[in-house]
Short mmCIF file of C-alpha atoms and ligand atoms in Angstrom, two decimals:
data_model
loop_
_atom_site.label_atom_id
_atom_site.label_comp_id
_atom_site.label_asym_id
_atom_site.label_seq_id
_atom_site.Cartn_x
_atom_site.Cartn_y
_atom_site.Cartn_z
CA MET S 1 27.29 16.23 58.57
CA PRO S 2 28.53 16.15 55.17
CA PRO S 3 32.05 16.94 54.90
CA LYS S 4 33.11 20.44 53.00
CA SER S 5 35.84 20.28 50.80
CA THR S 6 37.57 23.17 53.45
CA TYR S 7 37.53 20.58 56.37
CA ARG S 8 40.57 18.79 56.24
CA PRO S 9 40.90 16.52 59.33
CA ASP S 10 44.49 15.55 60.54
CA PRO S 11 44.24 13.80 63.90
CA ARG S 12 48.13 13.84 64.22
CA MET S 13 48.31 13.17 68.26
CA GLU S 14 46.98 10.06 67.80
CA THR S 15 49.09 8.44 65.20
CA SER S 16 52.46 10.72 66.74
CA GLY S 17 53.30 7.52 69.13
CA LEU S 18 54.22 10.19 71.42
CA PRO S 19 53.29 9.06 75.09
CA LEU S 20 51.24 12.02 75.75
CA PHE S 21 47.68 11.45 76.00
CA ASP S 22 44.70 8.62 77.73
CA ARG S 23 41.60 8.34 75.81
CA VAL S 24 38.61 9.51 77.57
CA ALA S 25 35.05 10.16 77.20
CA ALA S 26 32.91 13.41 77.59
CA ALA S 27 30.87 13.30 80.59
CA ASP S 28 26.75 12.95 79.82
CA PHE S 29 25.23 16.60 80.54
CA PRO S 30 21.79 16.74 81.31
CA GLN S 31 21.22 19.84 79.12
CA THR S 32 23.03 21.04 76.02
CA ILE S 33 22.02 24.65 75.88
CA LEU S 34 23.76 26.44 72.90
CA ARG S 35 25.16 29.96 74.00
CA TYR S 36 27.87 30.73 71.82
CA ARG S 37 28.94 29.60 68.25
CA ASN S 38 31.91 31.06 66.47
CA ASP S 39 30.74 31.01 62.89
CA ARG S 40 33.88 32.80 61.42
CA ALA S 41 36.41 30.18 63.18
CA ALA S 42 34.38 27.18 62.20
CA ALA S 43 34.37 28.72 58.43
CA SER S 44 38.07 28.91 58.84
CA ILE S 45 38.16 24.91 59.02
CA GLY S 46 35.32 23.91 56.86
CA LEU S 47 32.71 23.16 59.81
CA ASP S 48 29.21 24.64 58.77
CA MET S 49 26.23 22.85 60.60
CA SER S 50 22.95 23.43 61.89
CA ASP S 51 22.70 24.08 65.74
CA THR S 52 21.60 20.78 66.00
CA GLU S 53 24.55 19.12 64.50
CA TRP S 54 26.86 21.52 66.34
CA ILE S 55 25.27 20.56 69.75
CA ALA S 56 25.73 16.89 68.81
CA HIS S 57 29.58 17.47 67.93
CA PHE S 58 30.40 20.29 71.05
CA GLY S 59 27.98 19.45 73.49
CA ARG S 60 27.88 15.55 73.04
CA PHE S 61 31.07 15.30 71.63
CA GLN S 62 30.17 12.90 69.08
CA PRO S 63 33.46 12.59 66.84
CA LEU S 64 33.94 14.63 63.71
CA PRO S 65 33.94 13.03 60.51
CA ASP S 66 37.06 10.91 60.10
CA ASN S 67 39.01 12.72 63.37
CA LEU S 68 39.59 11.22 66.88
CA PRO S 69 37.20 8.31 67.41
CA GLU S 70 37.89 8.89 70.97
CA PRO S 71 39.11 12.16 72.75
CA LEU S 72 42.68 12.12 74.40
CA ALA S 73 43.07 14.03 77.71
CA LEU S 74 46.47 14.97 77.33
CA ARG S 75 49.44 14.65 80.08
CA TYR S 76 51.39 17.59 81.50
CA HIS S 77 53.16 18.88 84.36
CA GLY S 78 53.88 22.45 85.04
CA HIS S 79 55.32 24.91 87.59
CA GLN S 80 52.60 26.76 89.37
CA PHE S 81 53.56 30.04 90.86
CA ARG S 82 57.13 28.72 90.83
CA HIS S 83 56.22 25.45 92.40
CA TYR S 84 56.98 22.39 90.47
CA ASN S 85 53.47 20.52 90.26
CA PRO S 86 53.23 16.97 88.92
CA ASP S 87 49.79 16.41 89.68
CA LEU S 88 48.52 18.17 86.25
CA GLY S 89 46.94 17.43 82.83
CA ASP S 90 43.79 17.53 81.11
CA GLY S 91 41.74 17.11 84.19
CA ARG S 92 38.89 19.04 83.01
CA GLY S 93 39.30 18.98 78.92
CA PHE S 94 40.52 17.09 76.14
CA LEU S 95 41.67 17.20 72.64
CA PHE S 96 38.56 16.58 70.47
CA ALA S 97 39.90 17.18 67.27
CA GLN S 98 42.68 17.99 64.93
CA MET S 99 42.47 19.59 61.34
CA ARG S 100 44.04 22.10 58.81
CA ASP S 101 43.08 25.57 57.84
CA GLY S 102 43.19 27.28 54.74
CA ALA S 103 46.73 28.20 54.97
CA ASP S 104 47.72 24.08 55.86
CA ARG S 105 48.35 25.08 59.32
CA LEU S 106 47.12 22.65 61.77
CA LEU S 107 44.75 23.54 64.48
CA ASP S 108 43.35 21.70 67.75
CA LEU S 109 39.71 21.85 68.57
CA GLY S 110 40.25 21.27 72.84
CA THR S 111 37.95 21.70 75.29
CA LYS S 112 37.37 22.75 78.84
CA GLY S 113 34.41 21.64 81.43
CA SER S 114 33.91 18.45 79.49
CA GLY S 115 33.84 16.03 82.09
CA GLN S 116 36.38 13.60 84.29
CA THR S 117 39.60 12.26 83.52
CA PRO S 118 42.39 10.25 85.06
CA TRP S 119 44.06 13.76 85.64
CA SER S 120 40.67 15.48 87.21
CA ARG S 121 41.73 14.10 91.05
CA GLY S 122 39.45 15.61 93.40
CA GLY S 123 38.08 17.95 90.66
CA ASP S 124 34.74 17.47 89.05
CA GLY S 125 35.80 17.85 85.66
CA ARG S 126 33.48 20.91 85.05
CA LEU S 127 33.61 24.55 84.07
CA THR S 128 31.52 27.30 85.60
CA LEU S 129 29.18 29.21 82.82
CA LYS S 130 30.65 32.62 83.93
CA GLY S 131 34.01 31.15 83.44
CA GLY S 132 33.00 30.33 80.28
CA VAL S 133 31.61 33.55 79.45
CA ARG S 134 34.54 35.22 80.62
CA GLU S 135 36.60 33.32 78.20
CA VAL S 136 34.87 34.07 75.11
CA LEU S 137 34.95 37.67 75.78
CA ALA S 138 38.74 37.28 76.68
CA THR S 139 39.25 35.50 73.38
CA ALA S 140 37.03 38.06 71.28
CA TYR S 141 38.73 41.27 72.58
CA LEU S 142 42.18 39.95 72.24
CA GLU S 143 41.87 38.84 68.84
CA ALA S 144 40.49 42.49 68.17
CA LEU S 145 43.44 43.75 69.71
CA GLY S 146 45.83 42.11 67.76
CA VAL S 147 47.08 39.11 70.22
CA ASN S 148 47.92 36.02 69.06
CA THR S 149 45.04 34.27 71.12
CA SER S 150 43.45 31.16 71.16
CA LYS S 151 39.43 31.57 69.48
CA SER S 152 36.24 30.43 71.84
CA PHE S 153 34.55 28.59 69.40
CA SER S 154 31.46 27.15 71.25
CA LEU S 155 30.04 27.49 74.51
CA ILE S 156 27.24 25.31 75.62
CA GLU S 157 25.64 25.36 78.94
CA THR S 158 25.06 22.01 80.44
CA GLY S 159 22.47 21.99 83.11
CA GLU S 160 24.57 20.98 86.24
CA ASP S 161 24.77 22.75 89.42
CA LEU S 162 28.59 23.21 90.47
CA ARG S 163 30.16 24.28 93.77
CA ARG S 164 32.81 27.12 94.06
CA HIS S 165 34.36 28.80 96.38
CA ASP S 166 35.06 31.61 94.39
CA GLU S 167 31.78 32.22 92.98
CA PRO S 168 28.17 32.47 94.60
CA SER S 169 27.19 28.61 94.66
CA PRO S 170 25.27 26.90 93.28
CA THR S 171 26.38 27.78 90.14
CA ARG S 172 25.34 27.17 86.43
CA SER S 173 27.89 24.74 84.11
CA ALA S 174 29.07 24.76 80.61
CA VAL S 175 31.23 22.98 78.21
CA LEU S 176 33.64 25.26 76.37
CA VAL S 177 35.61 24.23 72.79
CA ARG S 178 38.76 26.31 71.38
CA LEU S 179 40.45 26.35 68.56
CA SER S 180 44.09 26.69 68.94
CA HIS S 181 47.45 26.01 67.32
CA SER S 182 48.41 23.26 69.69
CA HIS S 183 47.64 22.22 73.25
CA ILE S 184 51.40 21.47 73.69
CA ARG S 185 52.39 23.42 76.34
CA PHE S 186 56.00 24.14 78.37
CA GLY S 187 54.51 21.67 81.01
CA THR S 188 54.14 19.00 78.47
CA PHE S 189 58.05 19.04 77.97
CA GLU S 190 58.69 19.33 82.39
CA ARG S 191 56.65 15.97 82.46
CA LEU S 192 58.60 14.26 79.82
CA ALA S 193 62.05 15.76 81.62
CA TYR S 194 60.69 14.85 85.00
CA VAL S 195 60.31 11.11 84.20
CA ASN S 196 63.56 11.66 82.61
CA ASP S 197 62.29 10.37 78.58
CA ARG S 198 64.85 11.21 76.52
CA LEU S 199 63.35 9.77 73.65
CA ALA S 200 59.82 10.93 73.90
CA LEU S 201 61.48 14.39 74.48
CA GLY S 202 63.59 14.38 71.39
CA ASN S 203 60.38 12.41 69.45
CA LEU S 204 58.40 15.80 70.64
CA THR S 205 60.79 18.12 69.62
CA ARG S 206 60.81 16.62 66.14
CA TYR S 207 56.75 16.85 66.41
CA VAL S 208 56.29 20.21 67.63
CA ALA S 209 58.87 21.32 64.52
CA GLU S 210 57.56 19.54 61.93
CA LEU S 211 54.25 20.88 62.77
CA TYR S 212 54.15 24.20 64.21
CA TYR S 213 57.80 25.56 62.84
CA PRO S 214 58.28 23.76 59.29
CA GLU S 215 61.01 26.01 58.59
CA LEU S 216 63.14 24.07 61.42
CA ALA S 217 62.16 20.81 60.16
CA ARG S 218 65.48 19.79 58.03
CA LEU S 219 67.55 20.21 61.40
CA GLU S 220 67.90 17.36 63.14
CA GLY S 221 69.67 16.26 66.72
CA PRO S 222 70.76 19.24 68.88
CA ASP S 223 70.76 21.64 66.29
CA LEU S 224 66.98 20.98 66.28
CA THR S 225 66.54 21.21 69.89
CA HIS S 226 68.14 24.88 69.84
CA ALA S 227 66.69 26.10 66.90
CA LEU S 228 63.38 25.24 68.22
CA PHE S 229 63.85 26.89 71.71
CA ASP S 230 65.31 29.82 69.81
CA ALA S 231 61.77 30.20 67.63
CA VAL S 232 59.57 29.65 70.57
CA LEU S 233 61.50 32.29 72.70
CA THR S 234 60.72 34.95 69.96
CA LYS S 235 57.48 33.90 69.39
CA THR S 236 56.82 34.03 73.09
CA ALA S 237 58.45 37.35 73.47
CA GLN S 238 56.02 38.86 70.64
CA LEU S 239 53.18 37.36 72.69
CA THR S 240 54.55 38.96 75.86
CA ALA S 241 54.35 42.33 74.08
CA GLN S 242 50.91 41.86 72.76
CA TRP S 243 49.72 41.45 75.91
CA MET S 244 51.37 44.54 77.34
CA CYS S 245 50.23 46.53 74.50
CA ALA S 246 46.86 45.28 75.05
CA GLY S 247 47.08 46.05 79.10
CA PHE S 248 46.36 42.61 79.18
CA VAL S 249 46.89 40.84 82.47
CA HIS S 250 46.51 37.00 81.92
CA GLY S 251 46.66 36.21 85.52
CA VAL S 252 48.16 32.80 85.80
CA LEU S 253 51.21 32.40 83.82
CA ASN S 254 52.04 28.98 85.12
CA THR S 255 54.19 26.89 82.72
CA ASP S 256 51.29 24.86 82.05
CA ASN S 257 49.59 27.76 80.41
CA MET S 258 52.34 28.32 78.16
CA SER S 259 51.97 27.28 74.48
CA LEU S 260 54.91 25.75 71.88
CA THR S 261 53.25 27.93 69.35
CA GLY S 262 53.67 31.16 71.28
CA GLU S 263 49.90 31.36 71.45
CA SER S 264 47.95 32.89 74.47
CA PHE S 265 45.35 30.55 76.06
CA ASP S 266 43.73 29.80 78.75
CA TYR S 267 41.49 32.58 80.09
CA GLY S 268 40.46 31.92 84.09
CA PRO S 269 41.11 35.36 86.49
CA TYR S 270 42.06 37.56 83.84
CA ARG S 271 42.23 41.71 83.88
CA VAL S 272 42.53 43.75 81.21
CA LEU S 273 43.64 47.36 82.68
CA PRO S 274 41.09 50.48 82.70
CA HIS S 275 44.23 52.50 83.14
CA TYR S 276 48.09 52.16 83.51
CA GLU S 277 48.80 50.15 86.51
CA PRO S 278 51.79 48.17 86.68
CA GLY S 279 50.94 46.30 89.80
CA LEU S 280 47.29 45.21 88.66
CA VAL S 281 47.17 41.55 89.91
CA ALA S 282 44.32 39.83 88.07
CA ALA S 283 44.16 36.65 90.13
CA TYR S 284 43.12 36.97 93.84
CA PHE S 285 45.14 33.57 94.62
CA ASP S 286 48.21 35.58 93.33
CA GLU S 287 48.96 37.28 97.12
CA GLY S 288 52.59 38.22 96.10
CA GLY S 289 51.58 39.90 92.64
CA LEU S 290 54.05 37.13 90.89
CA TYR S 291 51.69 37.87 87.86
CA ALA S 292 51.24 41.38 87.83
CA TYR S 293 50.83 43.56 84.62
CA ALA S 294 54.34 44.72 84.50
CA ARG S 295 55.82 41.59 85.88
CA GLN S 296 54.76 39.58 82.73
CA PRO S 297 57.53 39.73 80.93
CA ASP S 298 59.69 38.31 83.97
CA ALA S 299 57.35 35.83 84.55
CA VAL S 300 57.50 34.50 80.88
CA PHE S 301 61.46 34.47 80.99
CA TRP S 302 61.67 32.34 84.07
CA ASN S 303 59.08 29.97 82.30
CA LEU S 304 61.14 30.01 79.05
CA HIS S 305 64.09 29.12 81.54
CA GLN S 306 62.13 26.08 82.77
CA LEU S 307 61.68 24.93 78.72
CA ALA S 308 65.53 25.29 78.49
CA ARG S 309 66.20 23.41 81.54
CA CYS S 310 63.97 20.56 79.99
CA LEU S 311 65.81 20.83 76.42
CA SER S 312 69.25 20.61 77.79
CA LEU S 313 68.52 16.87 78.48
CA ILE S 314 68.55 16.43 74.59
CA GLY S 315 70.58 19.81 73.56
CA ASP S 316 73.78 21.49 75.15
CA SER S 317 73.11 24.29 77.64
CA ALA S 318 75.51 27.32 76.10
CA PRO S 319 73.18 27.92 73.19
CA LEU S 320 69.99 27.74 75.14
CA ILE S 321 71.62 30.27 77.35
CA ASP S 322 72.58 32.27 74.45
CA SER S 323 68.81 31.90 73.51
CA LEU S 324 67.70 33.21 76.60
CA ASN S 325 70.20 36.03 76.84
CA ALA S 326 68.71 37.53 73.86
CA PHE S 327 65.25 37.89 75.24
CA THR S 328 65.14 41.22 76.66
CA ASP S 329 66.24 42.23 72.90
CA ARG S 330 63.75 40.40 71.44
CA TYR S 331 60.85 41.52 73.75
CA GLN S 332 62.00 44.80 73.37
CA THR S 333 61.83 44.93 69.61
CA ALA S 334 58.53 43.10 69.46
CA MET S 335 57.33 45.82 72.18
CA ALA S 336 58.45 48.30 69.43
CA GLU S 337 56.74 46.86 66.69
CA THR S 338 53.87 46.24 68.50
CA PHE S 339 53.39 49.75 69.40
CA CYS S 340 53.36 50.95 66.22
CA ARG S 341 51.12 48.24 64.77
CA ARG S 342 48.74 48.97 67.57
CA LEU S 343 49.03 52.71 66.49
CA ASN S 344 48.60 51.95 62.79
CA ILE S 345 51.71 53.96 62.19
CA VAL S 346 55.02 52.73 60.21
CA SER S 347 58.21 51.97 62.00
CA GLN S 348 60.93 54.28 62.13
CA GLY S 349 63.50 51.63 63.45
CA LEU S 350 64.15 50.37 66.68
CA GLU S 351 65.58 53.36 68.27
CA ALA S 352 63.00 55.77 67.51
CA ASP S 353 60.60 53.24 68.12
CA THR S 354 61.53 52.83 71.68
CA ALA S 355 61.82 56.42 72.37
CA LEU S 356 58.50 57.12 71.04
CA LEU S 357 57.09 54.06 72.89
CA ALA S 358 58.71 55.46 76.08
CA ALA S 359 56.81 59.08 75.63
CA GLY S 360 53.87 56.84 74.88
CA PHE S 361 53.87 55.15 78.27
CA LYS S 362 54.65 58.61 80.10
CA VAL S 363 51.32 60.14 78.27
CA LEU S 364 49.56 56.78 79.75
CA GLU S 365 50.65 57.49 83.38
CA THR S 366 49.31 60.91 83.24
CA LEU S 367 45.97 59.57 81.99
CA LYS S 368 46.14 57.59 85.27
CA PRO S 369 42.82 58.78 86.86
CA GLN S 370 40.63 58.25 84.07
CA PRO S 371 38.67 55.14 83.56
CA ARG S 372 39.36 53.34 80.00
CA SER S 373 42.57 55.39 79.49
CA PHE S 374 44.93 52.66 78.65
CA GLU S 375 42.72 51.39 75.79
CA GLY S 376 41.41 55.01 75.29
CA PHE S 377 44.86 56.24 74.66
CA PHE S 378 45.36 53.65 71.55
CA PHE S 379 42.01 54.15 70.27
CA ASP S 380 42.39 58.11 70.07
CA TRP S 381 46.20 58.01 68.63
CA PHE S 382 45.21 54.98 66.38
CA GLY S 383 46.32 56.35 62.80
CA GLY S 384 49.36 58.53 64.45
CA VAL S 385 49.02 62.22 63.45
CA MET S 386 46.01 62.01 61.16
CA SER S 387 44.24 61.48 64.44
CA GLU S 388 45.54 64.73 66.23
CA GLY S 389 42.18 65.87 65.84
CA ARG S 390 40.17 63.34 66.95
CA ALA S 391 42.40 62.97 69.89
CA LEU S 392 42.22 66.73 70.68
CA SER S 393 38.46 67.05 70.97
CA GLY S 394 38.02 63.58 72.71
CA PRO S 395 37.64 63.08 76.33
CA ARG S 396 41.17 62.43 77.23
CA ALA S 397 42.21 66.07 75.20
CA GLU S 398 43.35 67.37 78.33
CA ALA S 399 46.31 64.69 78.88
CA TYR S 400 47.45 65.35 75.89
CA THR S 401 48.24 69.27 76.17
CA THR S 402 50.67 68.47 79.23
CA ASP S 403 54.17 68.16 79.02
CA ALA S 404 54.07 64.79 78.45
CA GLY S 405 51.30 65.15 75.95
CA LEU S 406 53.44 67.56 73.90
CA MET S 407 56.43 65.73 73.98
CA TRP S 408 54.40 62.72 72.51
CA ARG S 409 52.87 64.55 69.93
CA GLU S 410 56.35 66.06 68.80
CA ARG S 411 57.91 62.41 68.50
CA LEU S 412 54.68 61.32 66.52
CA LYS S 413 55.25 63.84 64.12
CA GLY S 414 57.94 61.59 62.73
CA TYR S 415 55.74 58.90 62.03
CA THR S 416 53.27 58.33 58.90
CA THR S 417 50.04 56.15 59.01
CA ALA S 418 50.05 52.80 57.89
CA ASP S 419 46.70 52.29 56.75
CA PRO S 420 44.73 55.42 56.53
CA ASP S 421 41.66 53.83 54.97
CA ARG S 422 41.25 52.24 58.35
CA LEU S 423 40.14 55.39 59.79
CA ASP S 424 37.31 55.49 57.70
CA HIS S 425 35.56 53.25 59.93
CA PRO S 426 32.55 54.55 61.50
CA PHE S 427 33.91 53.22 64.78
CA PHE S 428 36.19 56.06 64.91
CA THR S 429 33.43 58.81 65.42
CA ARG S 430 32.89 57.24 68.67
CA PRO S 431 34.50 59.00 71.68
CA ASP S 432 35.43 55.70 73.19
CA PRO S 433 36.92 52.31 72.31
CA ALA S 434 35.70 49.32 73.15
CA THR S 435 36.65 47.77 76.67
CA LEU S 436 36.54 44.82 78.48
CA LEU S 437 37.11 45.74 82.10
CA TYR S 438 36.02 44.05 85.33
CA ASP S 439 32.96 45.57 85.73
CA GLU S 440 31.64 45.31 82.42
CA ILE S 441 32.00 41.75 82.55
CA GLU S 442 30.12 41.74 85.95
CA ALA S 443 27.39 43.98 84.77
CA LEU S 444 26.81 41.70 81.70
CA TRP S 445 26.64 38.52 83.80
CA ALA S 446 24.41 40.04 86.37
CA PRO S 447 21.01 39.89 84.05
CA ILE S 448 22.35 36.25 82.63
CA ALA S 449 22.42 34.86 86.13
CA ASP S 450 19.40 37.22 87.00
CA ARG S 451 16.63 36.04 84.45
CA ASP S 452 18.88 34.38 81.75
CA ASP S 453 19.07 37.60 79.78
CA TRP S 454 21.86 37.38 77.21
CA SER S 455 21.34 40.58 75.88
CA LEU S 456 24.03 42.49 77.24
CA PHE S 457 26.74 39.67 76.59
CA GLU S 458 25.31 39.75 72.90
CA ALA S 459 25.81 43.37 72.62
CA LYS S 460 29.26 43.34 73.68
CA LEU S 461 30.36 40.65 71.54
CA ALA S 462 28.71 42.58 68.62
CA GLU S 463 30.67 45.85 69.82
CA ILE S 464 34.00 43.94 70.31
CA ASP S 465 33.47 42.57 66.51
CA ASP S 466 32.84 46.29 65.55
CA TYR S 467 36.03 47.10 67.03
CA ARG S 468 38.23 44.56 65.72
CA THR S 469 36.85 45.24 61.76
CA ALA S 470 37.79 48.89 62.52
CA LEU S 471 41.54 47.79 63.82
CA ALA S 472 42.15 45.35 61.68
CA LEU S 473 44.84 44.17 63.33
CA ASN S 474 44.15 40.44 63.29
CA PRO S 475 43.05 39.20 59.84
P1 AMP J 1 43.07 25.14 84.55
O1 AMP J 1 42.63 26.13 85.62
O2 AMP J 1 42.01 24.81 83.64
O3 AMP J 1 44.22 25.79 83.99
O4 AMP J 1 43.59 23.80 85.37
C1 AMP J 1 44.57 24.09 85.84
C2 AMP J 1 44.77 22.30 86.27
O5 AMP J 1 43.68 21.80 87.41
C3 AMP J 1 44.59 21.17 85.31
O6 AMP J 1 45.48 20.43 85.51
C4 AMP J 1 43.24 21.07 85.31
O7 AMP J 1 42.95 19.76 84.83
C5 AMP J 1 42.98 20.93 86.77
N1 AMP J 1 41.46 21.66 87.20
C6 AMP J 1 40.96 22.86 87.25
N2 AMP J 1 39.60 22.48 87.40
C7 AMP J 1 39.30 21.54 87.62
C8 AMP J 1 37.98 20.66 87.72
N3 AMP J 1 37.06 21.38 88.15
N4 AMP J 1 38.16 19.27 87.78
C9 AMP J 1 39.23 18.90 87.70
N5 AMP J 1 40.32 19.25 87.40
C10 AMP J 1 40.81 20.62 87.26
MG1 MG J 2 45.64 25.59 82.78
#
């Protein structure tokens, strides 16, 4: 591949001196069939290539020019469902490349399903094709809804038969490449704390600050540790608010799935709410409902507590606790901001926005019997009062004339539209938004499984992309 001037390799991890990785090799797959390539994401990092070259890099893992000569499996531990597990790490993935985007931010290309590593233990190191399809859809949809998420970069089917207890087996295999801002997890810090490597904890703190929070890089020692934790806490509170306003249930909010950059990633058994349902649980193995929709802020807070515990080895407890105590406020502020942003209306200050949010969730409760009503509400009222005519003539109109509906409309009167032009998009002549319900994914998977028919998958991605352009929440 002749490198473009916008391709700016910067494989930092390898020269970081941090004890965080092992050099590994990708599996040699019997087949490599390209199923999805994200050309928009590729353009953002200056990668432009033919399908053949694409498969060579993202199915066969030939190194990218001037990038990592060998992939790096990353070491981490983590709390899973609140139990500490030191037997984690990149057991089916690795860091493949690092590069800068147009805004000079460092990005990672990481894999899922690329083969066994020293951390695979009993696992086969593989990803099911259905798992890959689900992750591609999740990232596209969350991006459309303005969630700070990793991007699915590539999905290549790899021609193996996998055995899984949660899918009809044998089932097809794939390798996914994701583009994200770092693969440093809360669990990366937990592992260093577990082995009591304070030197590495300090070095990792500086590495994360320098690369992902450059505004903090002038600080050092415990001051840097405290400031970094505070910044991560804010970012993570914002991400949580984005999930809540997207009706998204991540499903596996373990500390190894929490990024230091506050970016959402690693999508397994997630669900998108069909209607407002506080108790909706995504993972069938989450028997106690620990990661149910409405419990996500608590789960995130608990995870932040674990990160603080690790950082207390190289900082002081009091400022870390001060930050933890600020979580509820930060989360509520983020909820108010995110709610207004999702509705394309101008914030009227925390107090008013919080009251509006409460009125909105009351309407969501009354909408409960209707499918697609969670996203439907945000779709109907996108643009605020300017959309009243549209909302009152749409499929959810009745709920907007109940007491809760009237209260909501009254509150909304105090709000102006942030960007009226967005309502000109033809998507807003539709009665319903794009959704990504469990049954829709099952329905588009069935023809792939039965007769290798990808048309419904392609159509769903096109619909989501149209919705993304209409909402314009994640430029
Ligand atoms: P994940 O579900 O990909 O977030 O993985 C959670 C942990 O289990 C990580 O340490 C993975 O490396 C490991 N893991 C999950 N599936 C496999 C697999 N098929 N082979 C090896 N390790 C796996
Ligand atoms: Mg994971």
